[in-house]
PDB file of C-alpha atoms in Angstrom:
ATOM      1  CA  UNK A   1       0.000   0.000   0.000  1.00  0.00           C
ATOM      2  CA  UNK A   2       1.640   3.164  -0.787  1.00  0.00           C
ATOM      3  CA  UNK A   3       0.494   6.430   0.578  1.00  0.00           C
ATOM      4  CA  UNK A   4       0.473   9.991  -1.547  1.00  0.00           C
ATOM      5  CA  UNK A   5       1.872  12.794   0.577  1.00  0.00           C
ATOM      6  CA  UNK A   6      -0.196  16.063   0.475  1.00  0.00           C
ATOM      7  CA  UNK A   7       1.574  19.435   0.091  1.00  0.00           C
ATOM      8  CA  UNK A   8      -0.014  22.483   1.873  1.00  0.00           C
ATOM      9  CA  UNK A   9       0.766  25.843   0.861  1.00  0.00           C
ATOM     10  CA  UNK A  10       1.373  28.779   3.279  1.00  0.00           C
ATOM     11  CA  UNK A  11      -1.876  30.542   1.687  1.00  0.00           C
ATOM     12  CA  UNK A  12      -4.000  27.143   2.405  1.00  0.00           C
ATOM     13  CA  UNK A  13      -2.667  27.592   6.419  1.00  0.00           C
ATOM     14  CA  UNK A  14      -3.621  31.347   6.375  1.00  0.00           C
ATOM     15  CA  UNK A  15      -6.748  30.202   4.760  1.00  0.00           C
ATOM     16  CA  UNK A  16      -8.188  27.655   7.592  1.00  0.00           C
ATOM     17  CA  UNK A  17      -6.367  29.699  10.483  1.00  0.00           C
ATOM     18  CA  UNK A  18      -8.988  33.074   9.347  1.00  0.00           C
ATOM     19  CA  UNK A  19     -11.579  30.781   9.018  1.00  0.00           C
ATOM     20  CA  UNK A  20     -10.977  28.283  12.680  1.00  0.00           C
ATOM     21  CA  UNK A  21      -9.039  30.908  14.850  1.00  0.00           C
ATOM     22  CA  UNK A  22      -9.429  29.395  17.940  1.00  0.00           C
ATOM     23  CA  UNK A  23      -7.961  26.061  16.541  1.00  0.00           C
ATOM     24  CA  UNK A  24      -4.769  28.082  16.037  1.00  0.00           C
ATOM     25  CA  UNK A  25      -4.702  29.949  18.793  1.00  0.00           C
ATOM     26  CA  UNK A  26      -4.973  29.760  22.531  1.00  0.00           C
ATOM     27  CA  UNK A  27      -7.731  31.156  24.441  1.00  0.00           C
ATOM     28  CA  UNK A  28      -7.480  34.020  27.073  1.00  0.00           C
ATOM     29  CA  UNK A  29      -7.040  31.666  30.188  1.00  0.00           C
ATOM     30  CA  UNK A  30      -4.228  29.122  28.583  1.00  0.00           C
ATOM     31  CA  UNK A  31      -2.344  32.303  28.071  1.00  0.00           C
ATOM     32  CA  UNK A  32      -2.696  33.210  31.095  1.00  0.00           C
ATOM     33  CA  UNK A  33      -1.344  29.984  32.991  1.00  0.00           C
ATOM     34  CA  UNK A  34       1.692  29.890  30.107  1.00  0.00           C
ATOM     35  CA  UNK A  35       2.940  33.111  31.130  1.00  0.00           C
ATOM     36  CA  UNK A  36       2.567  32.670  34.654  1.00  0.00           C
ATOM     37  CA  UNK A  37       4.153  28.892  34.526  1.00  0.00           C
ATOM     38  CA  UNK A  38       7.022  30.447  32.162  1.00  0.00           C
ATOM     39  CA  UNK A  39       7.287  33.256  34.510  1.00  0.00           C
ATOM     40  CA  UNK A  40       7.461  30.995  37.860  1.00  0.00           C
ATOM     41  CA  UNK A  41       9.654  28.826  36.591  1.00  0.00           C
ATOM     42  CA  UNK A  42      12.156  31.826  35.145  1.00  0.00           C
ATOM     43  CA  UNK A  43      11.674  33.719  38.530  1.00  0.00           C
ATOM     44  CA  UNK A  44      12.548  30.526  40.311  1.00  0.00           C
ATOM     45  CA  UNK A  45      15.915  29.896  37.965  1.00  0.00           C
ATOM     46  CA  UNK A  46      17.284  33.380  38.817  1.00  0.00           C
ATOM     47  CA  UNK A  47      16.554  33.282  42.254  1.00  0.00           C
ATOM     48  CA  UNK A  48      18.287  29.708  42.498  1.00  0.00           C
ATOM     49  CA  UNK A  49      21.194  31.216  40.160  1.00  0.00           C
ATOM     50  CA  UNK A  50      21.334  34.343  43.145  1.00  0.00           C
ATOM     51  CA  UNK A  51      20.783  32.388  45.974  1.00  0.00           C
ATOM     52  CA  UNK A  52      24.009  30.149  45.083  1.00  0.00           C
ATOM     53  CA  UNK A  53      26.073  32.712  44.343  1.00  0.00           C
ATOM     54  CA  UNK A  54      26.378  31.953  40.901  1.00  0.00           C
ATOM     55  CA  UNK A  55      26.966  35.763  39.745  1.00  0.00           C
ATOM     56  CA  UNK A  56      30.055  36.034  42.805  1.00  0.00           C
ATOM     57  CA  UNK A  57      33.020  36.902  41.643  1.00  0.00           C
ATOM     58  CA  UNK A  58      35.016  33.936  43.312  1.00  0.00           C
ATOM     59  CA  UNK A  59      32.658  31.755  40.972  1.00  0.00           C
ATOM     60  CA  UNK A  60      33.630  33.471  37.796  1.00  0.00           C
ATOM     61  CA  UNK A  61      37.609  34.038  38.574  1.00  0.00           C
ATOM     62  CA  UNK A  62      37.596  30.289  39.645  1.00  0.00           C
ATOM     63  CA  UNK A  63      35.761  29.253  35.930  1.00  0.00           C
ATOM     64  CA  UNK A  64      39.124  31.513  34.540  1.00  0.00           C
ATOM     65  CA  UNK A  65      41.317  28.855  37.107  1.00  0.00           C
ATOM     66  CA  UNK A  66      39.373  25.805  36.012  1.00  0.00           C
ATOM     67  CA  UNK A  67      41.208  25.994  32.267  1.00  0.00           C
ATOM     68  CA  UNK A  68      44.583  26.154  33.761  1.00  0.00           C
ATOM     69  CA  UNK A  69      43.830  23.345  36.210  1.00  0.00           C
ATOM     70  CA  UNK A  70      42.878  21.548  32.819  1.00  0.00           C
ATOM     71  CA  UNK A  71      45.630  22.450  30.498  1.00  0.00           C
ATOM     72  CA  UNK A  72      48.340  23.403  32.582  1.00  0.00           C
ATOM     73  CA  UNK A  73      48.776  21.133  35.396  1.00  0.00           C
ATOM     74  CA  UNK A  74      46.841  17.502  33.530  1.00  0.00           C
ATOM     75  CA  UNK A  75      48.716  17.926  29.865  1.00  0.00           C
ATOM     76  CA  UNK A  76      50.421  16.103  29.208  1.00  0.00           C
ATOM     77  CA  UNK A  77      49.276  12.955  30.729  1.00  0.00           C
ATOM     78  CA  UNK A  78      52.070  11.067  32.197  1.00  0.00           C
ATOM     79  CA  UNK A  79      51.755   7.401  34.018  1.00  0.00           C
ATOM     80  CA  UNK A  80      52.359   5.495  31.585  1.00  0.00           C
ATOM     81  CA  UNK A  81      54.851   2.878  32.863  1.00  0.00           C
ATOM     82  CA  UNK A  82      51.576   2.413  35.399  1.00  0.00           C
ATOM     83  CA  UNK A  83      49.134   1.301  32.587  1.00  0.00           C
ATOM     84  CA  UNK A  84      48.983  -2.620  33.464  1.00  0.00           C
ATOM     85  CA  UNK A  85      47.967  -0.950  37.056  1.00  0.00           C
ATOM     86  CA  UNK A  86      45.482   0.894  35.409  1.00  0.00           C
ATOM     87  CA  UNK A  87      44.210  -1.676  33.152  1.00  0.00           C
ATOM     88  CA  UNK A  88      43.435  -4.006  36.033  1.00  0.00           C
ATOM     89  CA  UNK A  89      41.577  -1.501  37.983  1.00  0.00           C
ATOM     90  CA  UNK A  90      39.494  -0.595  34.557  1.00  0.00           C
ATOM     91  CA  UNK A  91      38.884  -4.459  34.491  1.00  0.00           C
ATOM     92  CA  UNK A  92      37.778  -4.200  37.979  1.00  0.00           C
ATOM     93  CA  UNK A  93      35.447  -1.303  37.681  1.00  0.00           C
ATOM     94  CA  UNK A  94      33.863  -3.066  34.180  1.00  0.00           C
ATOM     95  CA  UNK A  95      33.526  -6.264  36.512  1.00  0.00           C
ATOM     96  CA  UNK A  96      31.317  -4.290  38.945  1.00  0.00           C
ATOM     97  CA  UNK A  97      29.228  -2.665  36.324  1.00  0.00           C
ATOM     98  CA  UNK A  98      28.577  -5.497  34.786  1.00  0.00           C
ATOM     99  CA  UNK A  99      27.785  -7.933  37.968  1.00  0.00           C
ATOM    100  CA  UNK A 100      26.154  -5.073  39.590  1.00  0.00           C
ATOM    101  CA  UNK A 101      23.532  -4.203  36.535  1.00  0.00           C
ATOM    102  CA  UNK A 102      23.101  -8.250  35.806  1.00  0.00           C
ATOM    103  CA  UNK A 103      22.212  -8.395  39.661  1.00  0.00           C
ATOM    104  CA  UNK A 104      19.559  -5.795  39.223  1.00  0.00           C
ATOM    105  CA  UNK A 105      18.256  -6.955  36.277  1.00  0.00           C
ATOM    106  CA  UNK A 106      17.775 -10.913  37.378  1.00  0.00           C
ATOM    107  CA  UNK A 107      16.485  -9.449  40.417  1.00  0.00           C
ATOM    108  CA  UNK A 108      14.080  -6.688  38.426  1.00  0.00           C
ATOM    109  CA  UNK A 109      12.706  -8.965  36.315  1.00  0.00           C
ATOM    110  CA  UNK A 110       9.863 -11.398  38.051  1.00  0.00           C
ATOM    111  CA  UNK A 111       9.221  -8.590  40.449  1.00  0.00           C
ATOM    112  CA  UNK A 112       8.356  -6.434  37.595  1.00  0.00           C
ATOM    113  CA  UNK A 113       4.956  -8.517  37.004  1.00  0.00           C
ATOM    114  CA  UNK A 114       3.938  -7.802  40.316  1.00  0.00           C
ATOM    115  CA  UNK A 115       4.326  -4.202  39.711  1.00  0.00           C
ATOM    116  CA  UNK A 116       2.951  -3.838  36.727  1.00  0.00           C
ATOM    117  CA  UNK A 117      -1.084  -2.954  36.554  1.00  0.00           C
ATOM    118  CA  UNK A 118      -2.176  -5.475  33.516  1.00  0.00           C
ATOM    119  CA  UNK A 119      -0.008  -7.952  35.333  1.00  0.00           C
ATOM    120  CA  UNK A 120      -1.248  -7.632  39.029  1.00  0.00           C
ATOM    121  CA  UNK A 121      -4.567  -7.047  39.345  1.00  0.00           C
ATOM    122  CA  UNK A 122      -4.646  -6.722  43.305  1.00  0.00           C
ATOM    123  CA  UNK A 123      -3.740  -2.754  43.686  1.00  0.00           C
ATOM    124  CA  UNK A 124      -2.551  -2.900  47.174  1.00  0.00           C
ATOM    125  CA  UNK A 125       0.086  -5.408  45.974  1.00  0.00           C
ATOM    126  CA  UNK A 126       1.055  -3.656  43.080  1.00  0.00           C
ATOM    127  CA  UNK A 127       1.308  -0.642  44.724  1.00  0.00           C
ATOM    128  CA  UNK A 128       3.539  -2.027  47.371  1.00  0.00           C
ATOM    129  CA  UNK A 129       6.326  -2.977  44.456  1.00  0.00           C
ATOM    130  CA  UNK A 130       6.043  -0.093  42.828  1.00  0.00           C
ATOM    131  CA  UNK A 131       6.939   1.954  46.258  1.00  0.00           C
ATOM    132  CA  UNK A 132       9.280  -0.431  47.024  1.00  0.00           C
ATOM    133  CA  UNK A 133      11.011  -0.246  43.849  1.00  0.00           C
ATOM    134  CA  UNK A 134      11.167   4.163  44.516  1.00  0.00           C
ATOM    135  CA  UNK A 135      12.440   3.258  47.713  1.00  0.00           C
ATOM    136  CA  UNK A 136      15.812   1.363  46.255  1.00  0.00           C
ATOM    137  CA  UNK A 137      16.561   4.288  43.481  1.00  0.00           C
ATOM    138  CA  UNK A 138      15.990   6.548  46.085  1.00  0.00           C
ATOM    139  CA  UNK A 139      19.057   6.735  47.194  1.00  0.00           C
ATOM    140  CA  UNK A 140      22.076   7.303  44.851  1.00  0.00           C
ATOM    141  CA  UNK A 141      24.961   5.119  44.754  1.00  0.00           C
ATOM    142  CA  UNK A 142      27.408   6.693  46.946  1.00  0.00           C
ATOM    143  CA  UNK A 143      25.085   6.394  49.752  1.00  0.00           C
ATOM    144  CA  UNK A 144      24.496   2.516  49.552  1.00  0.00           C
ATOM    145  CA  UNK A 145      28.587   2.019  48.774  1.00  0.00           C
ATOM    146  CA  UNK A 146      29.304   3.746  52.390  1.00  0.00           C
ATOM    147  CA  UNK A 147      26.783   1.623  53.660  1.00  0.00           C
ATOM    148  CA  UNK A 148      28.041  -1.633  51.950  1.00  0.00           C
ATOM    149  CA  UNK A 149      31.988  -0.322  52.957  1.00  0.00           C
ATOM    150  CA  UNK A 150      30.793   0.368  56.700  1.00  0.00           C
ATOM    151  CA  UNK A 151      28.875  -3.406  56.093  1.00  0.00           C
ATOM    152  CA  UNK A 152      31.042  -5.382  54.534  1.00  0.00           C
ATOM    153  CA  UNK A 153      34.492  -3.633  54.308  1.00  0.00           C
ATOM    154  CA  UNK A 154      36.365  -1.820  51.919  1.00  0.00           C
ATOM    155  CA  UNK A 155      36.462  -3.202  48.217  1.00  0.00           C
ATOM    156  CA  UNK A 156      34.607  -3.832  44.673  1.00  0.00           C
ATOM    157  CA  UNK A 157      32.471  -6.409  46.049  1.00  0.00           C
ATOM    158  CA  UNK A 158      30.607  -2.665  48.020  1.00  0.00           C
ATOM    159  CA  UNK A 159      30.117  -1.424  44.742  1.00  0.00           C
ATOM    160  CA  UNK A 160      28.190  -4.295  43.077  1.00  0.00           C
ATOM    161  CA  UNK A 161      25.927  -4.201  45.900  1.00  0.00           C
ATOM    162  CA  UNK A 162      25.496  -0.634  45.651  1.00  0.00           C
ATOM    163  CA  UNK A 163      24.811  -0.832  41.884  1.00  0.00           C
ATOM    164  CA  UNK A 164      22.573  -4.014  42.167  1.00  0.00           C
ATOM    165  CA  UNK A 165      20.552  -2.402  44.610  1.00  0.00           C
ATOM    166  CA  UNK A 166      19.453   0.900  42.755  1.00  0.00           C
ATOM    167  CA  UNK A 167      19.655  -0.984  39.436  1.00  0.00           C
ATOM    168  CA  UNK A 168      16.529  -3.329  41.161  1.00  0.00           C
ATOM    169  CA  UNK A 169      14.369  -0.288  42.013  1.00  0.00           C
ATOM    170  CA  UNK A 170      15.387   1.526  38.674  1.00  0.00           C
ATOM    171  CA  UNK A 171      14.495  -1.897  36.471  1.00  0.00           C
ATOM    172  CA  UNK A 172      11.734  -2.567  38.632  1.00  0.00           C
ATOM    173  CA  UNK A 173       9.803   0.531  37.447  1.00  0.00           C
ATOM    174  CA  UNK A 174      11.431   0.513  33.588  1.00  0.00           C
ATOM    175  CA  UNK A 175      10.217  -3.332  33.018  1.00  0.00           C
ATOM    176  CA  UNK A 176       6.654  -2.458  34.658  1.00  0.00           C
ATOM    177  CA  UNK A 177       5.965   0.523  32.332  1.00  0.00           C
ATOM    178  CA  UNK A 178       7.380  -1.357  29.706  1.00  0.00           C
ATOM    179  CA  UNK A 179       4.660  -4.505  30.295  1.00  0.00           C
ATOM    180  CA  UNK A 180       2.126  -1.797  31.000  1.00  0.00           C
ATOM    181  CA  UNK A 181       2.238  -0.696  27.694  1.00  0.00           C
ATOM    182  CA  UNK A 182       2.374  -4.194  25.448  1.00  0.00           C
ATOM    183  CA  UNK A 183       0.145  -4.918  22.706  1.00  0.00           C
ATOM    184  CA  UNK A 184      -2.959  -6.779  24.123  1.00  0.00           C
ATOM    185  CA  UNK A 185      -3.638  -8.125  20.705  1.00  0.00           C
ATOM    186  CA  UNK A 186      -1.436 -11.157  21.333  1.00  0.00           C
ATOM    187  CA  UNK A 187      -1.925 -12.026  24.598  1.00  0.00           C
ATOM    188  CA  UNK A 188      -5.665 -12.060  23.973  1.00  0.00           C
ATOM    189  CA  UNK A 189      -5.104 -14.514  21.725  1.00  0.00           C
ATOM    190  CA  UNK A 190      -3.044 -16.952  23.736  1.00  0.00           C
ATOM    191  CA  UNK A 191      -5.694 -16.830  26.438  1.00  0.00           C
ATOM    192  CA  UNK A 192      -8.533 -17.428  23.677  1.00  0.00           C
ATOM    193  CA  UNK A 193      -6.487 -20.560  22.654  1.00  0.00           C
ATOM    194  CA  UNK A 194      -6.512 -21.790  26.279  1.00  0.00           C
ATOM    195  CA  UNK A 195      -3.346 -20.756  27.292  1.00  0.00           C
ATOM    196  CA  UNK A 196      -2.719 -20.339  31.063  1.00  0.00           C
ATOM    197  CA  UNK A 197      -1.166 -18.242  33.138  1.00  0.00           C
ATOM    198  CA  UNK A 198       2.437 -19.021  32.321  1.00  0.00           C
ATOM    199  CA  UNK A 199       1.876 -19.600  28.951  1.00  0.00           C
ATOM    200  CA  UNK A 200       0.512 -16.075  28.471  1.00  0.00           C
ATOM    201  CA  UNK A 201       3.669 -14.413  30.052  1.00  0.00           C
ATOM    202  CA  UNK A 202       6.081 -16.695  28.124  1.00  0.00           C
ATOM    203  CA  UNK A 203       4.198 -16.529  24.806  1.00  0.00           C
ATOM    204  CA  UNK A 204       2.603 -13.129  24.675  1.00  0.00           C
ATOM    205  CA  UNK A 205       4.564 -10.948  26.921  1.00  0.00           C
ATOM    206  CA  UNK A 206       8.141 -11.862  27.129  1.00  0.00           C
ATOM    207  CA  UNK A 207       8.427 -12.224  23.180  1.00  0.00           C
ATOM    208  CA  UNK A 208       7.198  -8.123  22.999  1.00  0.00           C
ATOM    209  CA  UNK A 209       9.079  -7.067  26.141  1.00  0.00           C
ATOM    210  CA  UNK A 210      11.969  -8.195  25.825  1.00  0.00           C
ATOM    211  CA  UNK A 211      13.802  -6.356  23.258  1.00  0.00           C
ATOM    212  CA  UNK A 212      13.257  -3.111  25.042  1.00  0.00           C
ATOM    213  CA  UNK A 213      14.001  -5.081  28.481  1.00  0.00           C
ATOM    214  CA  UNK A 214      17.678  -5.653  26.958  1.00  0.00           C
ATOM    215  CA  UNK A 215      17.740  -1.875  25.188  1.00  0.00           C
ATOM    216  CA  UNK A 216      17.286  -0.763  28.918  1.00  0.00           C
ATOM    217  CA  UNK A 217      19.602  -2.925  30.516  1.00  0.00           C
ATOM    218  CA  UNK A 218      22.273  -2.210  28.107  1.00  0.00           C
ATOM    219  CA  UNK A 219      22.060   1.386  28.148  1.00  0.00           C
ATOM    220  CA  UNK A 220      21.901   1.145  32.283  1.00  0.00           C
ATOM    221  CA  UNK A 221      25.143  -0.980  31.687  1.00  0.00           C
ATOM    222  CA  UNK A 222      26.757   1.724  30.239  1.00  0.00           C
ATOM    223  CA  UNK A 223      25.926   4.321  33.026  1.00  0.00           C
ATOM    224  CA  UNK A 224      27.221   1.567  35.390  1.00  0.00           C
ATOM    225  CA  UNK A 225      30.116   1.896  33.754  1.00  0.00           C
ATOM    226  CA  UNK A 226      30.653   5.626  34.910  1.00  0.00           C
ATOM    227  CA  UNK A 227      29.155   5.545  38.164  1.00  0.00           C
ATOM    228  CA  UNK A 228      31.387   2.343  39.260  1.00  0.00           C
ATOM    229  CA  UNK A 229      34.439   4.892  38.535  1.00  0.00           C
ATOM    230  CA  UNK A 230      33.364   6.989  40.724  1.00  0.00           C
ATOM    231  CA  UNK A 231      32.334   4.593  43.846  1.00  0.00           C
ATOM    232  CA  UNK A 232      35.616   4.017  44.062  1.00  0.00           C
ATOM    233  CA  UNK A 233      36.192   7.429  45.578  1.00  0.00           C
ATOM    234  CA  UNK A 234      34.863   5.961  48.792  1.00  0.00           C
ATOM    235  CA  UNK A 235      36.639   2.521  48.730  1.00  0.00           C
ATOM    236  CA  UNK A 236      34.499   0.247  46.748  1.00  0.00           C
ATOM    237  CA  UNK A 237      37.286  -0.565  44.767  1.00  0.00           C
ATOM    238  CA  UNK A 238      38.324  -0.017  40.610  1.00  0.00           C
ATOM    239  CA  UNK A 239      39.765   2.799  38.663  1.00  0.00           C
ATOM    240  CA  UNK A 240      38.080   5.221  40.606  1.00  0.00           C
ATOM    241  CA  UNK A 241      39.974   4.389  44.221  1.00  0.00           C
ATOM    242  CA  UNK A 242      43.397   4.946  41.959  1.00  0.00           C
ATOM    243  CA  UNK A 243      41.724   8.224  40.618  1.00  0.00           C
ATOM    244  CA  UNK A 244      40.824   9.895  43.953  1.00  0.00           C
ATOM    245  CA  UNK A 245      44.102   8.771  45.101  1.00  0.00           C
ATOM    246  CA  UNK A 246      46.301  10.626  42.834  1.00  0.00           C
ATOM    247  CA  UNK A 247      43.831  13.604  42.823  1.00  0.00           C
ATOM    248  CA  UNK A 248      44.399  14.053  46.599  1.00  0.00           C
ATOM    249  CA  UNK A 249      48.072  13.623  45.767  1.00  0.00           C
ATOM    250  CA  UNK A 250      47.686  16.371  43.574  1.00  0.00           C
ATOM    251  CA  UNK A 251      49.211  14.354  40.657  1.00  0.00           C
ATOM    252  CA  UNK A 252      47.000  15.901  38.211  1.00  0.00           C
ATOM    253  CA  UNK A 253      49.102  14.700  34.972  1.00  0.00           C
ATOM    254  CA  UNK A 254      48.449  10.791  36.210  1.00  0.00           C
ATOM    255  CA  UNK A 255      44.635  11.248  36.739  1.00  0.00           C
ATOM    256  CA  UNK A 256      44.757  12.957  33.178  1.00  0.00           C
ATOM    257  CA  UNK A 257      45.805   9.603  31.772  1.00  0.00           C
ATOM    258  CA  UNK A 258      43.328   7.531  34.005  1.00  0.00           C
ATOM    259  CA  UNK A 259      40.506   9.876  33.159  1.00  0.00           C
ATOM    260  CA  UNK A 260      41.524   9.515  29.759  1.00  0.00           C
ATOM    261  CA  UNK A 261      40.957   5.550  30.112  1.00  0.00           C
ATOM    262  CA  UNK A 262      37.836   5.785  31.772  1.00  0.00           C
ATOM    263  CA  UNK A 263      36.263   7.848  28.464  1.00  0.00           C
ATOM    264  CA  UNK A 264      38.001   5.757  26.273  1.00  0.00           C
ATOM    265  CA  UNK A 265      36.003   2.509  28.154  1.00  0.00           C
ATOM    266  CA  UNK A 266      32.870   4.120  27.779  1.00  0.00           C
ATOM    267  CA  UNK A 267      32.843   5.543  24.501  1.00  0.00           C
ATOM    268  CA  UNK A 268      33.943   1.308  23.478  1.00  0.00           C
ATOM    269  CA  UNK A 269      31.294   0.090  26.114  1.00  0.00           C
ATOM    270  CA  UNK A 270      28.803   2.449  24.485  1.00  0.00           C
ATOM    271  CA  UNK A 271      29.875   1.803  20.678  1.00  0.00           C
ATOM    272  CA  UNK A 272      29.525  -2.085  21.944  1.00  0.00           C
ATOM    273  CA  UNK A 273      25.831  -2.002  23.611  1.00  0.00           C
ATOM    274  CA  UNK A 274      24.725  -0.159  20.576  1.00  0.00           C
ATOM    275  CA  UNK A 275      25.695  -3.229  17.959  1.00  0.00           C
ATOM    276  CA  UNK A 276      24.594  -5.340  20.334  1.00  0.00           C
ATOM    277  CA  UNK A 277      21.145  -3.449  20.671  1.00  0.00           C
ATOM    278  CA  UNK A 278      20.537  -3.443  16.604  1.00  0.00           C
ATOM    279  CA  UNK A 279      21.358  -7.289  16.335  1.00  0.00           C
ATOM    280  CA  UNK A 280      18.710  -8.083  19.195  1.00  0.00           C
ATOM    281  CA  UNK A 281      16.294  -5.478  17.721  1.00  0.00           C
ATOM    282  CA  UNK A 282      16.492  -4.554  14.188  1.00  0.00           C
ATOM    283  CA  UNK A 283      17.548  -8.673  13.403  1.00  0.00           C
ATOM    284  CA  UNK A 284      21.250  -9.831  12.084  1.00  0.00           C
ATOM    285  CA  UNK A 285      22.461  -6.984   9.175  1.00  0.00           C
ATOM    286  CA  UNK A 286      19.339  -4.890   9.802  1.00  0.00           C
ATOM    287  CA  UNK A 287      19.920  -1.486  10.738  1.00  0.00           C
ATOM    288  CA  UNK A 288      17.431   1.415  12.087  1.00  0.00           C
ATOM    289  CA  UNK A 289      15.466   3.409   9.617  1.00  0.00           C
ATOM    290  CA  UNK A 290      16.449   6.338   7.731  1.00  0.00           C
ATOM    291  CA  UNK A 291      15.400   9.864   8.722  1.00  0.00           C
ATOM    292  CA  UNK A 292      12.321  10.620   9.532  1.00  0.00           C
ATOM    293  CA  UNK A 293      11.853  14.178   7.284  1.00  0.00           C
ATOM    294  CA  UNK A 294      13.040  15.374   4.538  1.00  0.00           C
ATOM    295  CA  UNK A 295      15.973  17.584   4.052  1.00  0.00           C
ATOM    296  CA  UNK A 296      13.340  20.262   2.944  1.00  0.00           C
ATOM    297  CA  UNK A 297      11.386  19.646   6.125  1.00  0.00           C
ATOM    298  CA  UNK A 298      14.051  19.425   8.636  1.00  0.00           C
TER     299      UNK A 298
END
């Protein structure tokens, strides 16, 4: 079936705009709350902006300091006799991202169903997992690695728990939404075909979910991947511990190199998740769509 696109000219818009002008236009009232919301929320930015001193003079002379921070105490990088050191500890920090998002995302997945509203029709219960799952995101990473360091000691093994736990709460409510919004079409039609239960989750859900499941967890993966740098600035091990270490040595040329290495890993890590993601969704030597417009239309 091919479709005819319709051109509109500028004099057919002014045309229907004279003729419907208060399909084109907003009414008194909208206007009203628009300029008020725009206005609150620009009042509230320069207020916020004032109130943390973001117009001081010590902020703007230390933006001029920041540059020679940059380029003339980090370049050039130097370390690089250390770089089996550094690879390890990169290892070790990929390690954690990787255990730490798989944890969450084993973990994520059957609880999803129960907080999901097509999948669990008894509110309460549903409502429970969903707070439940705001209650493990609520609190960033940092805070559950000093717990896990204070719990379990210093090292990476901290860090995957930290990870794992957020990663639950945050796949917990990702996975739901995603079920939430499936096409009922299929699953319909397992259940008219007698299919149970089980059957309609493994048959009619998974098969839709899935795909967007993995594009989630992949992309999650990769913000693992920064985030485990940085939990090492409070001992839970990886690239991160050697970072903060030479920073408060004030060796600014090594953590030049080792910040270096981290952007390297997740620029591959990135490039990496995004093959993988067009295999498992556009199919083997598929690739996404072209642009949607037009040169003339964008």
């Amino acid at each position: 079936m091919s479709f005819k696109r319709v051109q509109i000219t500028e004099q057919e818009i002014s045309l229907e705009r004279s003729r419907f002008p208060r399909v084109f236009s907003k009414g008194p009232k909208e206007l009203v709350i628009s300029y008020l919301l725009w206005g609150g929320v620009g009042l509230l930015t320069l207020y916020s902006l004032y109130r943390f001193d973001f117009f001081s003079y010590n902020f703007i002379f230390g933006l001029g300091k920041l540059g020679d921070v940059i380029i003339g105490q980090m370049f050039p990088p130097t370390g690089f006799d250390k770089l089996p050191e550094f690879s390890k500890a990169i290892a070790e920090t990929l390690a954690m991202a990787f255990l730490g998002t798989m944890f969450g995302a084993f973990a994520a997945l059957p609880l999803s169903f129960f907080a999901a509203k097509n999948m669990m029709p008894v509110r309460p219960v549903q409502f429970g997992f969903r707070r439940f799952a705001d209650l493990l995101r609520g609190f960033d990473y940092l805070i559950w690695a000093l717990i896990f360091v204070r719990a379990i000691g210093l090292g990476p093994m901290s860090g995957i728990m930290a990870i794992a736990i957020v990663e639950t709460g945050t796949f917990i409510k990702l996975y739901s939404e995603t079920i939430e919004n499936l096409d009922t079409k299929q699953v319909e039609g397992i259940r008219a075909a007698g299919g149970n239960r089980l059957q309609v989750i493994r048959f009619g859900v998974l098969p839709q979910v899935l795909p967007v499941i993995l594009s989630n967890t992949l992309y999650l993966f990769e913000h693992n991947t920064r985030s485990a740098a940085i939990l090492g600035i409070v001992g839970a091990g990886g690239i991160g511990f050697l970072l903060s270490d030479r920073l408060r040595a004030y060796e600014w040329q090594e953590a030049c190199l080792i910040i270096i290495l981290i952007v390297i890993t997740v620029y591959a890590i990135d490039h990496l998740s995004k093959i993988i993601r067009e295999r498992f969704i556009y199919g083997e030597g598929q690739k996404p769509s072209g642009p949607v417009l037009d040169k003339e239309e964008a």
